[in-house]
Coordinates of C-alpha atoms in Angstrom, one line a residue:
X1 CA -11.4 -16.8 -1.0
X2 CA -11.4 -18.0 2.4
X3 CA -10.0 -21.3 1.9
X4 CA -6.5 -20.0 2.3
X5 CA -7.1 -19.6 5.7
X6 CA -6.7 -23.3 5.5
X7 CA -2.7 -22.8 5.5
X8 CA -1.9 -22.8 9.3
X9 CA 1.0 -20.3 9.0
X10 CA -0.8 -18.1 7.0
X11 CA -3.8 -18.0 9.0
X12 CA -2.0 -17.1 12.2
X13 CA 0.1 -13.9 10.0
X14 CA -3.3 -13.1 8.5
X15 CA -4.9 -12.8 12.8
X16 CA -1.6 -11.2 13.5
X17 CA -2.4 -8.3 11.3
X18 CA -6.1 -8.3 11.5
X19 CA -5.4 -7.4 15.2
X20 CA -2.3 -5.4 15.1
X21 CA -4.4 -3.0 12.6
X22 CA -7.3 -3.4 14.8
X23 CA -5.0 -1.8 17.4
X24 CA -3.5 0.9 15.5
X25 CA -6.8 2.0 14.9
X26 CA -7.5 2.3 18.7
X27 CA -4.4 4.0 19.2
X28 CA -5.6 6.3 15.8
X29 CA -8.6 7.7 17.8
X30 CA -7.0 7.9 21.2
X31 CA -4.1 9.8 19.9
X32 CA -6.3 12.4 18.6
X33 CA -7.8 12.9 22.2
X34 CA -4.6 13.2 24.0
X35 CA -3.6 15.3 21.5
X36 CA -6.7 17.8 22.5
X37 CA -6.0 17.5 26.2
X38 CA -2.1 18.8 25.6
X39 CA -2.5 20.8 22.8
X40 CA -6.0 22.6 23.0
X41 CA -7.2 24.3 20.3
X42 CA -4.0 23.2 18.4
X43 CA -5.1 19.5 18.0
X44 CA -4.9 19.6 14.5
X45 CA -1.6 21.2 14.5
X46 CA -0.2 18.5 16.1
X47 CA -1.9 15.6 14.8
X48 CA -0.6 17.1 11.1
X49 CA 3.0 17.0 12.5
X50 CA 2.4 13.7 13.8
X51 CA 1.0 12.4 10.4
X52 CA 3.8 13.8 8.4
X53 CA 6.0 12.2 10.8
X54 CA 4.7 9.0 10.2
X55 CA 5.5 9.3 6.4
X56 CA 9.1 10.5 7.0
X57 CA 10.0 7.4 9.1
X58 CA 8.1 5.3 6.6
X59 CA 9.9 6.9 3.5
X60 CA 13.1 6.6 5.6
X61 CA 13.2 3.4 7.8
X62 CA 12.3 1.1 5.4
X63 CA 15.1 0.9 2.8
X64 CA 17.2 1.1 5.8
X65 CA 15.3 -2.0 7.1
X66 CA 15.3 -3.5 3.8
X67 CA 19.1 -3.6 3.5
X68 CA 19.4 -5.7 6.9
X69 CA 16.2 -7.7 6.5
X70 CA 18.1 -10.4 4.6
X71 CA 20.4 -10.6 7.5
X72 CA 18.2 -11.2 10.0
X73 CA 15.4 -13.8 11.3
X74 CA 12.2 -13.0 9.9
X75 CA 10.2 -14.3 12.8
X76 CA 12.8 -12.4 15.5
X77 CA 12.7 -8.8 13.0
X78 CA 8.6 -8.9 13.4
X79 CA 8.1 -9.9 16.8
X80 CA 10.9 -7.3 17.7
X81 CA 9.1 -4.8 15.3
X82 CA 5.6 -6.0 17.4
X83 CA 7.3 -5.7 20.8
X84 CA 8.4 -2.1 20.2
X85 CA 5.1 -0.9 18.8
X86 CA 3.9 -2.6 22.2
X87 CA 6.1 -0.5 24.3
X88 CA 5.6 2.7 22.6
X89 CA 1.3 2.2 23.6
X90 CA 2.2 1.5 26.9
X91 CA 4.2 4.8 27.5
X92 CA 2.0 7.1 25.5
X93 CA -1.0 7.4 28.3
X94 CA 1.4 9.2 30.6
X95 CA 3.4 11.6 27.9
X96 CA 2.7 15.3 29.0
X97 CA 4.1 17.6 26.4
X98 CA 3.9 17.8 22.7
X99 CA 7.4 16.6 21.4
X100 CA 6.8 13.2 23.3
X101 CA 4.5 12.7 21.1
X102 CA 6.5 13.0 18.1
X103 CA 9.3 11.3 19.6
X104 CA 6.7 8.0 20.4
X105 CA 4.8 8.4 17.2
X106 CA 8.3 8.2 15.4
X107 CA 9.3 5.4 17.0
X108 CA 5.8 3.6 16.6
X109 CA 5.6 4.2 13.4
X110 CA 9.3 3.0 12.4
X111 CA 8.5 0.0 14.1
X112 CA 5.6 -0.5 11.5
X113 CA 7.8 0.2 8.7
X114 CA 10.1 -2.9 9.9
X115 CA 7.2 -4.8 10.3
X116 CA 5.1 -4.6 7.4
X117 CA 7.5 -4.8 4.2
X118 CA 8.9 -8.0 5.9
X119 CA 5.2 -9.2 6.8
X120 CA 4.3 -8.6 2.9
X121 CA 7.5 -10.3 1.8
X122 CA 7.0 -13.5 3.5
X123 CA 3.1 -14.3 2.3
X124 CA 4.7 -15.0 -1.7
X125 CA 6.6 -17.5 0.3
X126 CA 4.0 -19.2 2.8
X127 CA 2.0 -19.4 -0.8
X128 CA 3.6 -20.0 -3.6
X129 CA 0.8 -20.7 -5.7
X130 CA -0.6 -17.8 -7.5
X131 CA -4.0 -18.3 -7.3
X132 CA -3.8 -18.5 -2.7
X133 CA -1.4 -15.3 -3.0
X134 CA -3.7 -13.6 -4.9
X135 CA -6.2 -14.5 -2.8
X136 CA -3.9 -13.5 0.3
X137 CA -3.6 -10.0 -0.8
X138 CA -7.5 -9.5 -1.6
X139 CA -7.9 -10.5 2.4
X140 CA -5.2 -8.0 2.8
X141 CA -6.2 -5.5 1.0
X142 CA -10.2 -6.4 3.0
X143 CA -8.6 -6.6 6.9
X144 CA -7.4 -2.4 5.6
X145 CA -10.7 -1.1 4.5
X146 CA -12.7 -3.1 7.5
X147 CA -10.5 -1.9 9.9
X148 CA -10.7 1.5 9.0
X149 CA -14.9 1.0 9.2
X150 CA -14.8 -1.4 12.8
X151 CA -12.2 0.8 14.6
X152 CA -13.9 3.9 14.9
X153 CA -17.0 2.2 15.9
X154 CA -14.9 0.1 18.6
X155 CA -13.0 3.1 20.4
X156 CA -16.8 4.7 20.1
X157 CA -18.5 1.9 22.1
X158 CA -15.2 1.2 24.1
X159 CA -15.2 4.9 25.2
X160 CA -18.6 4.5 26.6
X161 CA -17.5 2.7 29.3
X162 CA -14.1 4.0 29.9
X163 CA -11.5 6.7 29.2
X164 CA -9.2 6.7 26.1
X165 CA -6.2 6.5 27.8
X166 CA -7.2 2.7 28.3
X167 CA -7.9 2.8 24.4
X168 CA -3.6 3.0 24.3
X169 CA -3.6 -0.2 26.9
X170 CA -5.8 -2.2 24.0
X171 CA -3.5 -1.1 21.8
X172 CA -0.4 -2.6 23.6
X173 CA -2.6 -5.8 23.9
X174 CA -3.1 -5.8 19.9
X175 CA 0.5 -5.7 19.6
X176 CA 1.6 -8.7 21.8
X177 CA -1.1 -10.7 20.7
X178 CA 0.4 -10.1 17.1
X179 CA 3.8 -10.9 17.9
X180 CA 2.7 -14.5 20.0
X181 CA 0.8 -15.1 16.8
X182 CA 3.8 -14.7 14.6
X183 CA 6.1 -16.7 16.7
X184 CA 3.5 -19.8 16.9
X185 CA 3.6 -19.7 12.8
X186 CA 6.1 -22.0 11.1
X187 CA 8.0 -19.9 8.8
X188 CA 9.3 -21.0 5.7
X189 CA 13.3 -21.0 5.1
X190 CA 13.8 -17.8 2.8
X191 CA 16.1 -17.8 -0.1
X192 CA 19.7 -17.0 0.5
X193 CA 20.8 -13.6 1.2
X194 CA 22.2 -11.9 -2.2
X195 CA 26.1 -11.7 -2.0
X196 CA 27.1 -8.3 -0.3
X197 CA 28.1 -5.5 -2.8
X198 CA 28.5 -2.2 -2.1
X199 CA 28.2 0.0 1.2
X200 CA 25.5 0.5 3.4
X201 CA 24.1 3.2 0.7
X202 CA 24.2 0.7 -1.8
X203 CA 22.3 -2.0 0.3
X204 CA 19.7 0.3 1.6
X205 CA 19.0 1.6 -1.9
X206 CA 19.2 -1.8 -3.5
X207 CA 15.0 -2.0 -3.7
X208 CA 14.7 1.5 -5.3
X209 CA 17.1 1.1 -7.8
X210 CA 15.5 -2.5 -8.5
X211 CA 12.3 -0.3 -8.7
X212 CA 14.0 2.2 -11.3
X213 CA 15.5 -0.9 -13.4
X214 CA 12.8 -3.1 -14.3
X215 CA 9.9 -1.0 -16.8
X216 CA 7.0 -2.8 -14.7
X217 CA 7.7 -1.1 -11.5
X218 CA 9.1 1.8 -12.8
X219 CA 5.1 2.0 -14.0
X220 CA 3.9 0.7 -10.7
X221 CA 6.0 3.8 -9.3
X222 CA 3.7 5.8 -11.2
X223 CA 0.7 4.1 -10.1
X224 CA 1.5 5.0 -6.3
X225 CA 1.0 8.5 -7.5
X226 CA -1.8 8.1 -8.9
X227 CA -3.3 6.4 -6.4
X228 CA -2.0 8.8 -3.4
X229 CA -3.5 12.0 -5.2
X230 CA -6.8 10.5 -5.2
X231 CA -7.0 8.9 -1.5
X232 CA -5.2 12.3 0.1
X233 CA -8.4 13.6 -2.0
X234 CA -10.8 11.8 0.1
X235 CA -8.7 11.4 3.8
X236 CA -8.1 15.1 3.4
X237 CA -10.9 16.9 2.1
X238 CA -13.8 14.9 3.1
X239 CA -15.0 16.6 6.0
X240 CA -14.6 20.0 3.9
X241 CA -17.1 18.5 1.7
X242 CA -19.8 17.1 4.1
X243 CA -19.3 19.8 6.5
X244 CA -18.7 23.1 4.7
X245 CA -19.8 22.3 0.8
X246 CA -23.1 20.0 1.9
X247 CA -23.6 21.5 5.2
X248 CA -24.3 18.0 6.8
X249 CA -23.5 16.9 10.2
X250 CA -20.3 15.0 11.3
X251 CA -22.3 11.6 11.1
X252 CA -22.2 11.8 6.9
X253 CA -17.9 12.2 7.1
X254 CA -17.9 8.4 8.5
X255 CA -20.7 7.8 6.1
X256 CA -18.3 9.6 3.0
X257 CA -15.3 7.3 4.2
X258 CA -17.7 4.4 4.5
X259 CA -18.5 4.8 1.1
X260 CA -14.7 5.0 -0.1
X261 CA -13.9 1.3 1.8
X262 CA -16.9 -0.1 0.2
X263 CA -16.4 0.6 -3.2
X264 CA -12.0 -0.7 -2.5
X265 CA -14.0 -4.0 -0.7
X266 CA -16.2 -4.9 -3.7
X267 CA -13.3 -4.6 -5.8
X268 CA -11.2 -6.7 -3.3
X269 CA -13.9 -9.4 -3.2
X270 CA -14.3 -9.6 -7.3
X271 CA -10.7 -9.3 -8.1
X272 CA -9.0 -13.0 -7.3
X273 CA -11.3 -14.4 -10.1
X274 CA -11.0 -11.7 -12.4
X275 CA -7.1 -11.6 -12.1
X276 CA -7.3 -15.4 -13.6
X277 CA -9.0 -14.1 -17.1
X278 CA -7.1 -10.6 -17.1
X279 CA -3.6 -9.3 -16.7
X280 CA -2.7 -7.7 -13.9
X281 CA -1.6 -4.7 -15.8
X282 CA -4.9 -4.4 -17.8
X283 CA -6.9 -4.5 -14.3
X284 CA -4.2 -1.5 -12.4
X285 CA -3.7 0.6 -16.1
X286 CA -7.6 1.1 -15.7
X287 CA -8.0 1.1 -12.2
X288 CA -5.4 4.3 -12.5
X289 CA -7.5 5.8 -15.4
X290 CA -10.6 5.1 -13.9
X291 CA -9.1 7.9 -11.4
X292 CA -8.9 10.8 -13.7
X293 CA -12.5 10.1 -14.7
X294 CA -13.6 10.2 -11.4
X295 CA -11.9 13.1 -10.5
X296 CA -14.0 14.7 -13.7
X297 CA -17.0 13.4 -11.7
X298 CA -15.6 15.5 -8.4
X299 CA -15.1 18.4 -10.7
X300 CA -18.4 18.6 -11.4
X301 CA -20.1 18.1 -7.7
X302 CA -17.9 20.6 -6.8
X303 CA -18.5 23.4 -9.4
X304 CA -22.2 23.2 -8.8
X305 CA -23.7 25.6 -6.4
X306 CA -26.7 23.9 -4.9
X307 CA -29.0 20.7 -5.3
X308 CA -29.8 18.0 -2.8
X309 CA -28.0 15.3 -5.5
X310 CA -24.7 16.4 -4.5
X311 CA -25.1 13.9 -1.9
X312 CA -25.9 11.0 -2.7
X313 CA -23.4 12.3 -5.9
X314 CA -20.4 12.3 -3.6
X315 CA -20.9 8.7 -2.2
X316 CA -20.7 7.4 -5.6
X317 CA -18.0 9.4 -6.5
X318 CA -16.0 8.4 -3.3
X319 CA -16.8 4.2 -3.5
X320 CA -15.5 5.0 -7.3
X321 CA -12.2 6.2 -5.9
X322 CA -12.0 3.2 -3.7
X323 CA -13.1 0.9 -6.3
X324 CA -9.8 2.5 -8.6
X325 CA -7.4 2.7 -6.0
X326 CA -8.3 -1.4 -4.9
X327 CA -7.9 -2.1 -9.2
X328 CA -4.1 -0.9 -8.4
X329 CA -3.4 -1.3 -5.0
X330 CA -4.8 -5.1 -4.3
X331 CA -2.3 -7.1 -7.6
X332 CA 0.5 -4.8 -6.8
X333 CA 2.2 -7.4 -4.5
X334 CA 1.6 -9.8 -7.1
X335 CA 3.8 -7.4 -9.6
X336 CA 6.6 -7.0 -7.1
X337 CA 7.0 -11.0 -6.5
X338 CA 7.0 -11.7 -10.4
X339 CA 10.1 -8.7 -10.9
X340 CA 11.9 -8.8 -7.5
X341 CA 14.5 -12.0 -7.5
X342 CA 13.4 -13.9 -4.4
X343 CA 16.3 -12.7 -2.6
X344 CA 15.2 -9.2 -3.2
X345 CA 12.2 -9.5 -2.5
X346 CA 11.8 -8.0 1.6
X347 CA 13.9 -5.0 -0.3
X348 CA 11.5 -4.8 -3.4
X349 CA 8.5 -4.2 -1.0
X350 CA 10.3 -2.1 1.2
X351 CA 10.9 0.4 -1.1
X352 CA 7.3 -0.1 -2.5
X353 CA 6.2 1.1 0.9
X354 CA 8.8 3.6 1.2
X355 CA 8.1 5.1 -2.4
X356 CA 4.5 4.8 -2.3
X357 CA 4.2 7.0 1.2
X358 CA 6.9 9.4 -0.6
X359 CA 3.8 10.0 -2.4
X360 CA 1.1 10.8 0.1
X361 CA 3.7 12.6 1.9
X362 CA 3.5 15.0 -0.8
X363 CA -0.1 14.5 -1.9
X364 CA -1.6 15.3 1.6
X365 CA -0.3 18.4 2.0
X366 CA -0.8 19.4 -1.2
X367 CA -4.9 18.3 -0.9
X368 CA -4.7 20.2 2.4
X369 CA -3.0 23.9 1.7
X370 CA -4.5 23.8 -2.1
X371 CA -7.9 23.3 -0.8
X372 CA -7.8 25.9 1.9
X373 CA -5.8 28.6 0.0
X374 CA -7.1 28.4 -3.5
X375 CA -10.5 26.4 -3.1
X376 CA -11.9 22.9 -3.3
X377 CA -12.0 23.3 -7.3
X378 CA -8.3 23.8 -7.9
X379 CA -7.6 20.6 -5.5
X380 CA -9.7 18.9 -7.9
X381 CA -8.1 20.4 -11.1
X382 CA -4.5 19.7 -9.4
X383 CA -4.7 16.4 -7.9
X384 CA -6.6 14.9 -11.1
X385 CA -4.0 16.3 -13.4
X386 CA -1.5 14.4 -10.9
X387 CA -3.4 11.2 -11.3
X388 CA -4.0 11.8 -15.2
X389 CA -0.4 12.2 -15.7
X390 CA 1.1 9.7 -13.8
X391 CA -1.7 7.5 -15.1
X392 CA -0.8 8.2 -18.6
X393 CA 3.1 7.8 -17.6
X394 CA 2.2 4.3 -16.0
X395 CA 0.6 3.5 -19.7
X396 CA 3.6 4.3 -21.3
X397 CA 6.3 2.6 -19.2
X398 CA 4.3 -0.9 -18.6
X399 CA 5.3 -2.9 -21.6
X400 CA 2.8 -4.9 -23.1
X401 CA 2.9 -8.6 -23.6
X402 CA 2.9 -8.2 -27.3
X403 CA 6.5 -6.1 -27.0
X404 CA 7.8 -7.6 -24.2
X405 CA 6.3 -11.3 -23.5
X406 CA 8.5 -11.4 -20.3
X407 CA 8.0 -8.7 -18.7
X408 CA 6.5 -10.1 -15.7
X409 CA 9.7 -11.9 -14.7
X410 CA 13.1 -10.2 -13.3
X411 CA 16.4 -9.0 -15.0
X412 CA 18.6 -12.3 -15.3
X413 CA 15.6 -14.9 -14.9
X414 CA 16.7 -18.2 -17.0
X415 CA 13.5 -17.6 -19.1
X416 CA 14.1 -14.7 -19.9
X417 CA 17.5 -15.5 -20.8
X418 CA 16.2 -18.5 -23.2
X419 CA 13.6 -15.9 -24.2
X420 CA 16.7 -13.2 -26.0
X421 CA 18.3 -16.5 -27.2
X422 CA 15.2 -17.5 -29.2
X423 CA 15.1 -14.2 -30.3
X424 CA 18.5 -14.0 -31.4
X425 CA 18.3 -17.1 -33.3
X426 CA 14.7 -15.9 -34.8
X427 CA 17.0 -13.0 -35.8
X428 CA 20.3 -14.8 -37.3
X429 CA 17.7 -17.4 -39.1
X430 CA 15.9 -14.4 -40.9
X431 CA 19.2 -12.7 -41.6
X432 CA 20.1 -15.4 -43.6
X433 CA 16.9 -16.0 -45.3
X434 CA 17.2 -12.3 -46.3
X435 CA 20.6 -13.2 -47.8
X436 CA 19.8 -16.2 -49.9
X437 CA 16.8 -14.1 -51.4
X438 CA 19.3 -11.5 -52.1
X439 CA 21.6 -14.5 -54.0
X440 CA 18.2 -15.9 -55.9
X441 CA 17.5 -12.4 -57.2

């Protein structure tokens, strides 16, 4: 896997976003601190309004991004996007008051919408061979799930030594070290910019409606559902669980979320070989029904009262979630290339980021209230009928090879034109072999 780190450019993207996560997770943990020195008691208030800011200007800013993306210099739209992240960690040490946090964690957070879907639409084009991209977004998928393990333990050691406010400086650091990194890579010349049609409505919709067009993303669409009721599962309830249903100290929660990367990085490690004997939609059609079965498996940790296996029960159960979600989450860039036209492509991913965080922005609440109002149990029984549903909906609208050979590639692709020629003259051939039966009869 590692020897596409031989490709310069992509080597320098793949340190660019290694350490610009690196730094959001810094900026993760410190935020929650200065959040309890403004705020008090009503740290968690405000960190929720935060988070759900975050998906608003994810759900919103990246279509919009998407429209213009075409338009503009790749290298200038990341470093910019890098620059302003940068800016935003420098101010945040000295905000006083609660709604400059929102205002900063908006801004912040729209800056990483402009960033990533462009960052995700250049890799298909630094490597175009399947086999190094599919490898690419296995690495991807890995530099997530480590960071969210290293981070933690980073601002823990780091906060040792000194206050968190400098945690925000190391942020600011991760972010200008990203952006020189992007503007030392060589960037390949992107396909031309699609011909303009339509308003500014139509151009920053352009991605979802390509989404809602072709059958294979209208399933991946799905997918994101499934996949968001089962990680707001884990990210929201897990300290419920350790703390409340187990009665174990806060230690086990990073252990429970340990467990959950784990299981999403053995699946990122196996899948770049397995991806070249099996489709990508066998391996995300089972990842997403793998879910439902392990939300069975939650069901039934959380029904029973008692017993010291409830433990070691739940770590299983939670590297099984991450193991699922990495079955769906890791080939879905793979999907997107294969149905987005290559001029559509920075507007096919960003409405795969904007849609996909549409559906934690309705999965985490949901995880949150159900499980405080109602009990853990109905969580379970709602969010696993979510992902059983959309897991069975995902089933349905994925055409298989057998009754759609082309479905991998995009509306108007010349083989798939040649494809519905061969297929009409399959059809006007066995017309009128039908016909001279018919005469000989």
């Amino acid at each position: 896997m590692l020897a596409v780190l031989r490709n310069r450019t992509y080597r320098h993207l793949f340190a660019a976003q290694v350490i610009a996560l690196v730094g959001t997770g810094l900026a993760t943990v410190a935020l929650g601190l200065l959040a309890y020195d403004i705020a008090g008691a009503d740290a968690g208030s405000v960190l929720g309004t935060a988070l759900a800011i975050k998906m608003v200007a994810y759900v919103a800013i990246a279509p919009a991004v998407g429209a213009i993306a075409d338009r503009l210099p790749r290298r200038a739209l990341m470093v910019g996007a890098d620059l302003t992240r940068g800016g935003v960690a420098l101010f945040l040490p000295f905000v006083d008051q609660v709604w400059q946090v929102y205002v900063l964690v908006f801004l912040l957070q729209s800056a990483s919408a402009a960033f990533t879907p462009t960052f995700q639409a250049v890799i298909p084009d630094v490597l175009p061979e399947e086999r190094d991209y599919t490898r690419a977004l296995s690495m991807s998928r890995l530099a997530y799930d480590l960071e969210s393990l290293f981070s933690p333990a980073l601002a823990a050691a780091l906060l040792s030594v000194i206050t968190y406010n400098w945690l925000f400086t190391g942020t600011m650091l991760g972010f200008l070290a990203s952006a020189a990194l992007v503007v030392s890579a060589v960037l390949p010349k992107p396909a031309p910019a699609a011909p303009r049609t339509g308003g500014a409505y139509a151009k920053a919709t352009a991605g979802t409606r390509l989404f809602f067009s072709v059958p294979q993303l209208r399933a991946l669409l799905a997918l994101n559902l499934a996949v968001a009721a089962a990680s707001a599962m884990v990210t929201v309830n897990s300290v419920v669980y350790v703390r409340d249903v187990l009665g174990l100290s806060a230690g086990a929660v990073a252990l429970a979320l340990g467990a959950y990367g784990a299981g999403s990085m053995v699946v990122a490690l196996v899948l770049p070989r397995a991806l070249e004997r099996v489709s990508d939609r066998t391996v995300m059609l089972r990842g997403a029904l793998l879910l439902t079965a392990v939300f069975a498996g939650l069901g039934a940790i959380t029904a029973v009262q008692g017993g010291g296996w409830r433990w070691p029960a739940l770590l299983v159960v939670w590297a099984a979630f991450g193991a699922a979600c990495s079955m769906v989450l890791t080939p879905a860039g793979r999907l997107i290339r294969r149905s987005a036209p290559a001029e559509q492509r920075t507007a096919a991913f960003a409405a795969q980021f904007s849609l996909s965080h549409g559906c934690w922005l309705l999965t985490y609440p949901l995880a949150g209230r159900l499980g405080a109002a109602a009990g853990l149990q109905w969580a379970v029984v709602a969010l696993g009928s979510i992902a059983l549903g959309a897991s069975l909906l995902a089933v349905r609208l994925w055409p298989t090879r057998a009754a759609h050979v082309h479905a991998d590639l995009p509306v108007g692709h010349p083989h798939l034109r040649d494809a519905r020629r061969v297929r009409a003259g399959w059809r006007h051939s066995h017309a009128g072999l039908t016909d001279t039966l018919h005469a000989h009869m």
